[in-house]
Coordinates of C-alpha atoms in Angstrom, one line a residue:
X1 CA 278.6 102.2 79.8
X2 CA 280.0 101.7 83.8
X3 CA 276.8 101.0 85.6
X4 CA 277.7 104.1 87.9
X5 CA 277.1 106.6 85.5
X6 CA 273.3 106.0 86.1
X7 CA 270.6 106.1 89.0
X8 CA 269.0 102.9 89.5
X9 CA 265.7 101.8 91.8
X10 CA 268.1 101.5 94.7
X11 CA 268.8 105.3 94.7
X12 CA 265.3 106.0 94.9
X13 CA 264.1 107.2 98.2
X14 CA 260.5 108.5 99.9
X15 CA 258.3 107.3 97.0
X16 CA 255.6 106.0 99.2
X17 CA 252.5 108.0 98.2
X18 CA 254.0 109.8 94.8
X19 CA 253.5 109.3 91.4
X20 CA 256.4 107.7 89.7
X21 CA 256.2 107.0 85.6
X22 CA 258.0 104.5 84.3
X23 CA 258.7 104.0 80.5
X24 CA 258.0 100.3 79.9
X25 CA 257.7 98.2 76.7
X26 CA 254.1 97.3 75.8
X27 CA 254.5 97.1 72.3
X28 CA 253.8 93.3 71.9
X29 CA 252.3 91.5 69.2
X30 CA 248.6 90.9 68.9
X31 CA 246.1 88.5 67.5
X32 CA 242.7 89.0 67.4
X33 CA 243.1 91.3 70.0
X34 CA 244.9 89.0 72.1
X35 CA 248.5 89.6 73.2
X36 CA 250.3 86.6 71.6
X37 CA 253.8 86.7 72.7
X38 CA 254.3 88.3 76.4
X39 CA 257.7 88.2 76.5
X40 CA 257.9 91.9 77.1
X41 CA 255.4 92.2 79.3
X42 CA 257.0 90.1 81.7
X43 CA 260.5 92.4 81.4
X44 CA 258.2 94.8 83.6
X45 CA 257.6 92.6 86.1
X46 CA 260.8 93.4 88.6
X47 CA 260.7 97.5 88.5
X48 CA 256.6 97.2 88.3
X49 CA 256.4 95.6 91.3
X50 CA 259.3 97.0 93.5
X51 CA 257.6 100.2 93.2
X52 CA 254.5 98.9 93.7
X53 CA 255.4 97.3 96.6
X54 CA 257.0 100.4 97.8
X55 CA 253.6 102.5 98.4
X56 CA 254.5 104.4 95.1
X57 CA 251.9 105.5 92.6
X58 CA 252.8 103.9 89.1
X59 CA 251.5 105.1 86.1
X60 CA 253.3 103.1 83.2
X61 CA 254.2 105.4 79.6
X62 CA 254.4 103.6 76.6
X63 CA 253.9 103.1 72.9
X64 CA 251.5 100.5 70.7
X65 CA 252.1 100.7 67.2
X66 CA 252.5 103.8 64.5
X67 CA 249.5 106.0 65.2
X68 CA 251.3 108.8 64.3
X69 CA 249.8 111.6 66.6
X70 CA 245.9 110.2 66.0
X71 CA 243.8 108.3 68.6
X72 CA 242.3 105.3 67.5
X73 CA 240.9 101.7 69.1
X74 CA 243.0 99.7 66.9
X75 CA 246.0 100.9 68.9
X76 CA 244.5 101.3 72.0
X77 CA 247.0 99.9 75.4
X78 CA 243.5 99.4 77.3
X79 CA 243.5 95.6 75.8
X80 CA 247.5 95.5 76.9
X81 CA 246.8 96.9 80.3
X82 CA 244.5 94.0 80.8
X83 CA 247.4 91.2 79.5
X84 CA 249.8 93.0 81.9
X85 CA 247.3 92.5 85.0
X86 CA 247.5 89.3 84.2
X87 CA 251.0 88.7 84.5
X88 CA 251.7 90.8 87.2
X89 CA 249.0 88.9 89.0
X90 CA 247.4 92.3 90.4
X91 CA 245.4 94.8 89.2
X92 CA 246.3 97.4 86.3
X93 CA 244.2 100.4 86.0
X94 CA 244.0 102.4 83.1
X95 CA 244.0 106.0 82.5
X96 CA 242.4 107.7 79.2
X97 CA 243.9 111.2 79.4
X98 CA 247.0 112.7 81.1
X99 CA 245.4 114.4 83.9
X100 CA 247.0 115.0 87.5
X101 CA 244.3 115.0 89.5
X102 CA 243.6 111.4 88.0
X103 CA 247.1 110.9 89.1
X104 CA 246.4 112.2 92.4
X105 CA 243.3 109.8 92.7
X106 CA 245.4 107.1 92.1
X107 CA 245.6 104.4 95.4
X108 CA 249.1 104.1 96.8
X109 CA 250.9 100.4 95.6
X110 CA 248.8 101.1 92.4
X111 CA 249.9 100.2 88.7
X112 CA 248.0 101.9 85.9
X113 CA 248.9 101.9 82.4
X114 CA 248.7 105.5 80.3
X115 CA 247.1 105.8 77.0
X116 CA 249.4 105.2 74.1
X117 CA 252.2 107.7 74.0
X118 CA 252.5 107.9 70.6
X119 CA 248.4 109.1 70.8
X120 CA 250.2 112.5 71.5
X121 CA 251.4 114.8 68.0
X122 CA 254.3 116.1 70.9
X123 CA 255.8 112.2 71.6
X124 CA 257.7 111.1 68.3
X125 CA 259.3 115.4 68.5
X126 CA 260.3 115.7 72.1
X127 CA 257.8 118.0 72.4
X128 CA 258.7 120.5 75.1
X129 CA 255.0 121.5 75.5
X130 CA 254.1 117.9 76.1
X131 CA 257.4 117.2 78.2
X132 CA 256.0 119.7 80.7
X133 CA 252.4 118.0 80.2
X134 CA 253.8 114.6 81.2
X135 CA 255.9 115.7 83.7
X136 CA 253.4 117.3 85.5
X137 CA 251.8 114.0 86.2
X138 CA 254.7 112.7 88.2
X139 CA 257.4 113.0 90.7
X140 CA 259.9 110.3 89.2
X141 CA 260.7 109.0 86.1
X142 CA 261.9 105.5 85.5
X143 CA 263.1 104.3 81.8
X144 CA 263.2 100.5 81.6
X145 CA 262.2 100.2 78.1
X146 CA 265.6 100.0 76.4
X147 CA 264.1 98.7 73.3
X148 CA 262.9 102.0 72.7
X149 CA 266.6 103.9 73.8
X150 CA 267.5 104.9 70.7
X151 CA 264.1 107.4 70.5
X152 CA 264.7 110.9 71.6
X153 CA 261.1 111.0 72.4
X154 CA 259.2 112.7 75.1
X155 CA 258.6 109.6 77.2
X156 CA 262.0 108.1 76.5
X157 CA 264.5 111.3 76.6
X158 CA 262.4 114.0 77.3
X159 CA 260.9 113.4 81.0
X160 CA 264.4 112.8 82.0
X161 CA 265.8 116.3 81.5
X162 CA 262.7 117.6 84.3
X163 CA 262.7 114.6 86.6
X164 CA 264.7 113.1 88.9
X165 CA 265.5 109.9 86.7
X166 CA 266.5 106.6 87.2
X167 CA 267.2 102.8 85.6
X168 CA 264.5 100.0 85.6
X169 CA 265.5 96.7 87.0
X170 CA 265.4 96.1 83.3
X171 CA 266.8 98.7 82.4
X172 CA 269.5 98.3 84.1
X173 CA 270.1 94.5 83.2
X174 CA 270.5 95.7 80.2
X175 CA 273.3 97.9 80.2
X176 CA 275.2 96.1 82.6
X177 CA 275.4 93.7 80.0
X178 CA 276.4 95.2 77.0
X179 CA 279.1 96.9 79.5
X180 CA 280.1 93.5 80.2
X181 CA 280.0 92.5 76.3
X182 CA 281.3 95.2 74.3
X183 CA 281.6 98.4 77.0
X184 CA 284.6 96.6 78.8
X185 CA 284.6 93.1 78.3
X186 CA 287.0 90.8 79.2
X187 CA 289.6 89.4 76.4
X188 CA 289.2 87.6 73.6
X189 CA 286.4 88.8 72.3
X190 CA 283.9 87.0 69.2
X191 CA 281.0 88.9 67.7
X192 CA 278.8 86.2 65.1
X193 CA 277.1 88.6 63.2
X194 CA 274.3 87.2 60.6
X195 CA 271.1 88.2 58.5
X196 CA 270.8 88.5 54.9
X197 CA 272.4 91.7 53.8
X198 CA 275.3 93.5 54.7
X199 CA 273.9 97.1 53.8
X200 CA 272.0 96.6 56.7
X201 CA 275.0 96.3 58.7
X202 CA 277.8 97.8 57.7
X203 CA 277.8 100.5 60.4
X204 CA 277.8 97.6 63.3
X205 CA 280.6 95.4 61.0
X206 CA 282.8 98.5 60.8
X207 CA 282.5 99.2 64.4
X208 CA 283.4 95.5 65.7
X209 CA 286.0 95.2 63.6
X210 CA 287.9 97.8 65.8
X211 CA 286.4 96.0 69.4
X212 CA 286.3 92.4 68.7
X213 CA 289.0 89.9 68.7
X214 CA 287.1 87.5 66.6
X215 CA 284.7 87.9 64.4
X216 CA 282.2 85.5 62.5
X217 CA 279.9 86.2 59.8
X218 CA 277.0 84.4 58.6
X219 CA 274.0 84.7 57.0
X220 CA 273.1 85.6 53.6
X221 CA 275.9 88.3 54.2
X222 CA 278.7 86.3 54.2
X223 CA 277.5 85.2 50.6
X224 CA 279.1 89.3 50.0
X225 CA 282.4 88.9 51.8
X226 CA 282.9 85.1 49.8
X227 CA 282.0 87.2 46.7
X228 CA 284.6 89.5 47.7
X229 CA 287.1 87.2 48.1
X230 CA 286.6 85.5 44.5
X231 CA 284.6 82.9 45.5
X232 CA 281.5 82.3 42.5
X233 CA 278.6 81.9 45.0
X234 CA 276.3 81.2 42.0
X235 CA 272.4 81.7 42.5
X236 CA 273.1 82.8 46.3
X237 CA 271.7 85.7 47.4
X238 CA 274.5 88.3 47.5
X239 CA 275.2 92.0 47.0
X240 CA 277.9 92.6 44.2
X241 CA 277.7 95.8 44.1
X242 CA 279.5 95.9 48.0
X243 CA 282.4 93.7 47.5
X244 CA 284.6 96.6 47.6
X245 CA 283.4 97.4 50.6
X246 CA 283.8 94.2 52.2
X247 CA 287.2 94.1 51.0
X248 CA 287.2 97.5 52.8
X249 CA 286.2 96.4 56.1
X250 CA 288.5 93.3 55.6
X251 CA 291.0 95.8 55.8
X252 CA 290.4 97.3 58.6
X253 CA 290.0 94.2 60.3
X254 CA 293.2 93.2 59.4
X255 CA 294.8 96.7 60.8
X256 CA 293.4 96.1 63.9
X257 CA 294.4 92.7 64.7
X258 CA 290.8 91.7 64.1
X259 CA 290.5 87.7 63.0
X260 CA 287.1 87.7 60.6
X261 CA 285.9 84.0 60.1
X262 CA 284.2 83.5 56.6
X263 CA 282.9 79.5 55.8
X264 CA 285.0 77.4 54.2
X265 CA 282.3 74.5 53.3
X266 CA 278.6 75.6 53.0
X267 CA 275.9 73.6 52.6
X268 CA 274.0 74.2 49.1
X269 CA 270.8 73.7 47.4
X270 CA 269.3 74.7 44.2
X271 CA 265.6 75.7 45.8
X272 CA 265.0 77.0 48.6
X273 CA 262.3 75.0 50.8
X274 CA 262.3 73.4 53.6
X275 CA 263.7 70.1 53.0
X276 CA 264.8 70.4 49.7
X277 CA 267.8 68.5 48.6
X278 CA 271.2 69.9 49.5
X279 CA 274.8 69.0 49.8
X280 CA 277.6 70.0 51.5
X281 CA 280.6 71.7 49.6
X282 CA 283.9 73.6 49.5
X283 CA 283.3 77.3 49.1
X284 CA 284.9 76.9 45.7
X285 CA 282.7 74.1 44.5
X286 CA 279.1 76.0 44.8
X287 CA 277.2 75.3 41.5
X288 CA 276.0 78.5 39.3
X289 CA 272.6 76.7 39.7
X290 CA 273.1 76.9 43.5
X291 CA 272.5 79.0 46.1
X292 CA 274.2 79.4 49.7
X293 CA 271.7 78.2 52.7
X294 CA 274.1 77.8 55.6
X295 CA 277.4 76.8 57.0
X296 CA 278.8 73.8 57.2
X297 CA 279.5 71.6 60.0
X298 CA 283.5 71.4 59.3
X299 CA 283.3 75.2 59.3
X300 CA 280.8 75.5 62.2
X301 CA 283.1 72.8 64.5
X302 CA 285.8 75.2 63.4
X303 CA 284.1 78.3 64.9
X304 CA 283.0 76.3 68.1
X305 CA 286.7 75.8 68.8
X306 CA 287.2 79.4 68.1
X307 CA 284.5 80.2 70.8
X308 CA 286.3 77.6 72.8
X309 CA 289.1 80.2 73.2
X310 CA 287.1 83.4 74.1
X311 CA 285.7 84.8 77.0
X312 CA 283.4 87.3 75.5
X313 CA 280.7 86.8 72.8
X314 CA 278.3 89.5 71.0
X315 CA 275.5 87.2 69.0
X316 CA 273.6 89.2 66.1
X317 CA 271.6 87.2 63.3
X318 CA 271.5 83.6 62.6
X319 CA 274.3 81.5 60.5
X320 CA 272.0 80.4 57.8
X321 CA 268.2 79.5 57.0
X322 CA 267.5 79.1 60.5
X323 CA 263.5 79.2 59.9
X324 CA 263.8 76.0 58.1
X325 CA 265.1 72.6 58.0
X326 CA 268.1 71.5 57.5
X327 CA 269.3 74.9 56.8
X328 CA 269.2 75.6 60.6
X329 CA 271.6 72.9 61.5
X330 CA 274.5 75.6 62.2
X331 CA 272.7 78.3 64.2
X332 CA 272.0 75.5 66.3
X333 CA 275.2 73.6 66.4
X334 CA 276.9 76.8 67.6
X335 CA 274.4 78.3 70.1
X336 CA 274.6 75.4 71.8
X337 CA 278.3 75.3 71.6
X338 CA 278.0 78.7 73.3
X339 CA 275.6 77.7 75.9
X340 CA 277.5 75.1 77.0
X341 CA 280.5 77.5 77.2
X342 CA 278.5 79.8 79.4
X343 CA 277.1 76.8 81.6
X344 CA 280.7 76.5 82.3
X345 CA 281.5 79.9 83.3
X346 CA 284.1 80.3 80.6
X347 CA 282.3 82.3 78.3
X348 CA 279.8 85.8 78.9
X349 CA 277.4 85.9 75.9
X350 CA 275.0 88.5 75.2
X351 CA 272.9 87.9 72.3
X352 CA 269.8 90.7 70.5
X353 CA 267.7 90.9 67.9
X354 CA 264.4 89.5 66.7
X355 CA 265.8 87.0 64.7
X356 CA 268.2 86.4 67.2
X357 CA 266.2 85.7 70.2
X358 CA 264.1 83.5 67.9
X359 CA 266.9 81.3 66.4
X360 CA 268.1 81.1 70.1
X361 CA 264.6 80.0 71.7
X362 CA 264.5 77.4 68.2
X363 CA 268.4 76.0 69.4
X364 CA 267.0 75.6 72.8
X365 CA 270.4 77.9 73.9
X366 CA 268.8 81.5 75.3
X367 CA 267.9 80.3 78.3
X368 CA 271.5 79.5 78.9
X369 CA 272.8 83.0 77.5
X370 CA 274.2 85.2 80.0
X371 CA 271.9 88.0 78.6
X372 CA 269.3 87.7 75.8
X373 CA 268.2 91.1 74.8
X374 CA 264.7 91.5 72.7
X375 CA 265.8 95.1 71.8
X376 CA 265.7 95.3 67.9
X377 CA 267.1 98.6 66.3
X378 CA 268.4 99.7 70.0
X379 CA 270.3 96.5 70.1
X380 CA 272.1 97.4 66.4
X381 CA 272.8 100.7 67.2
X382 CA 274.2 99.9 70.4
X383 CA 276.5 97.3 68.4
X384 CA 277.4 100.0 66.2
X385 CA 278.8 102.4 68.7
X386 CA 275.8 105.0 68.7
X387 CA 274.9 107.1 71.6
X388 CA 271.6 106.0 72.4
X389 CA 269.3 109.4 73.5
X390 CA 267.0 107.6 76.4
X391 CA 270.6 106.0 77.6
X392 CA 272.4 109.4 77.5
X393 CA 269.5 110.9 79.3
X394 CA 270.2 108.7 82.6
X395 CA 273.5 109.3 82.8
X396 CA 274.1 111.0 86.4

């Protein structure tokens, strides 16, 4: 979406001394009651602090977990409130209850984080009771939690139908990239999509097909669209029972001028373990005692020339095995192919996903990414053309 069709931080005006709620995302993994990955935590640090700084009273909304409309100590943010002090490097209050004249009490420059949203029975249905509850407590509302877009929840949808509403520094990042990577994005464009099942994407491979110039499939996934094709992928895991409709969406990549790249040598073994003895064969020569465990490096050298050509790429899911060696040897051939393109300045690449980020961060390549996004099931639906509710709700 065009970045002017929402409000952003520097259309906010006169906050000094008001309460402003901001939709962050605190729900990061824990150990022993220890955050132990504050990758997300450190997405708030921009919009936190700029309202901060700017005299504004800001009470942070967000989620921990599934409590499904109960309390409990398990899922408490008090713990999380904590972490983020710590990486914010000030103070971060906590507040038990949604109350206004706690709000009120509040000192101005302030950060406090809210209870867990998802304490509330109202959150998960866009209560309108609780919509006016949380409202009450606040004179702004800022999303910047666009992992949590595709929720038309009270604290991500909701709050922006009664406040004036605006786009997180984050936020905002965001969507100017996907604009830039599948929104309007410059010409040719190559979408590697991966993971181990196509069921789980066909709404995203149907929708590229018609937006992509290029595109690349990996993954236990492409195992379906060899399968397709007549190719006897032996022991590899595959889903026969959708080779009609990868043919299908085959099809329609071919009506729309839509290249799809499929391996032509893969690299085989007959266990799968981390270094367990492989080989590297024509698609055709897979044994039925063998399965699939990545691309090859003919094929991938292939793609990296393909990329070589492009000045968009979309990144979803990694090319093989990526958690284990050798079977990662791919993913990480053509990330860095792709970093090195964007070091350049001939390539924008915007890659999400969980997997994603973490094959990325394991091919040393995100850093050099134009945009790595840690949005999970936001992230797919974006890529499959959804409206996304907490998105929607911004637009001006």
């Amino acid at each position: 979406m065009p970045d002017q069709r929402f409000k952003t931080l520097d259309d906010m005006h006169d906050i000094a001394g008001k309460p402003v709620l901001v939709r962050e995302d605190l729900n990061v993994p824990m150990q022993n009651g220890v955050v132990s990955d504050d990758t997300r935590l450190r997405a708030t640090v921009a919009t936190l602090t700029e309202l901060a700084d700017a005299h504004a009273k800001v009470l942070v909304l967000a989620h921990f977990g599934r409590p499904k409309g109960h309390a409990s100590d398990e899922l408490s943010l008090r713990p999380i409130a904590d972490a983020l002090g710590d990486v914010l490097g000030r103070h971060v209050g906590f507040l038990a209850s949604p109350e206004r004249h706690a709000v009120d009490a509040l000192a101005n420059g302030s950060i406090t984080v809210l209870e867990n949203s998802r304490f509330f029975p109202g959150e998960e249905k866009n209560d309108p009771a609780l919509i006016q509850q949380m409202a009450a407590l606040g004179d702004f509302y800022v999303n910047d939690a666009f992992s949590a877009a595709h929720r038309a929840h009270v604290t991500t949808e909701g709050l922006a139908g009664v406040l004036p509403a605006f786009a997180g520094r984050a936020m905002e990042a965001e969507l100017k990239a996907l604009e830039a990577a599948l929104g309007n994005p410059e010409h040719p464009v190559a979408a590697v999509v991966g993971g181990a099942k196509v069921s789980s994407k066909l709404d995203v491979l149907t929708h590229l097909v018609t937006k992509v110039d290029h595109l690349i499939i990996g993954g236990g996934m492409a195992n379906t669209f060899l399968a397709a094709r007549g190719v006897d992928v032996g022991k590899s895991l595959c889903e026969h029972d959708l080779t009609d409709t990868a043919n299908s969406i085959l099809d329609a990549a071919d009506a729309a001028n839509c290249t799809v790249h499929l391996p032509y040598d893969v690299v085989v073994a007959k266990k799968f373990a981390a270094g367990a003895d492989n080989r590297t064969v024509n698609v055709h020569e897979v044994g039925s005692d063998e399965m699939i465990l990545d691309i090859g490096m003919s094929a991938v050298e292939a793609l990296s020339d393909v990329l070589k050509t492009c000045k968009t790429l979309v990144w979803n899911g990694p090319l093989g095995a990526f958690e284990m060696e050798p079977f990662d040897r791919a993913t990480v051939a053509l990330a860095q192919t792709a970093a090195a393109l964007t070091r350049e300045g001939s390539l924008v690449s915007v890659a999400g996903g969980g997997d994603t980020v973490a094959a990325l961060n394991h091919a040393g390549a995100a850093r050099d990414f134009s945009f790595v996004s840690t949005a999970g099931g936001a992230f797919l639906e974006w890529m499959e053309g959804k409206e996304l509710p907490g998105v929607k709700a911004l637009e001006a």
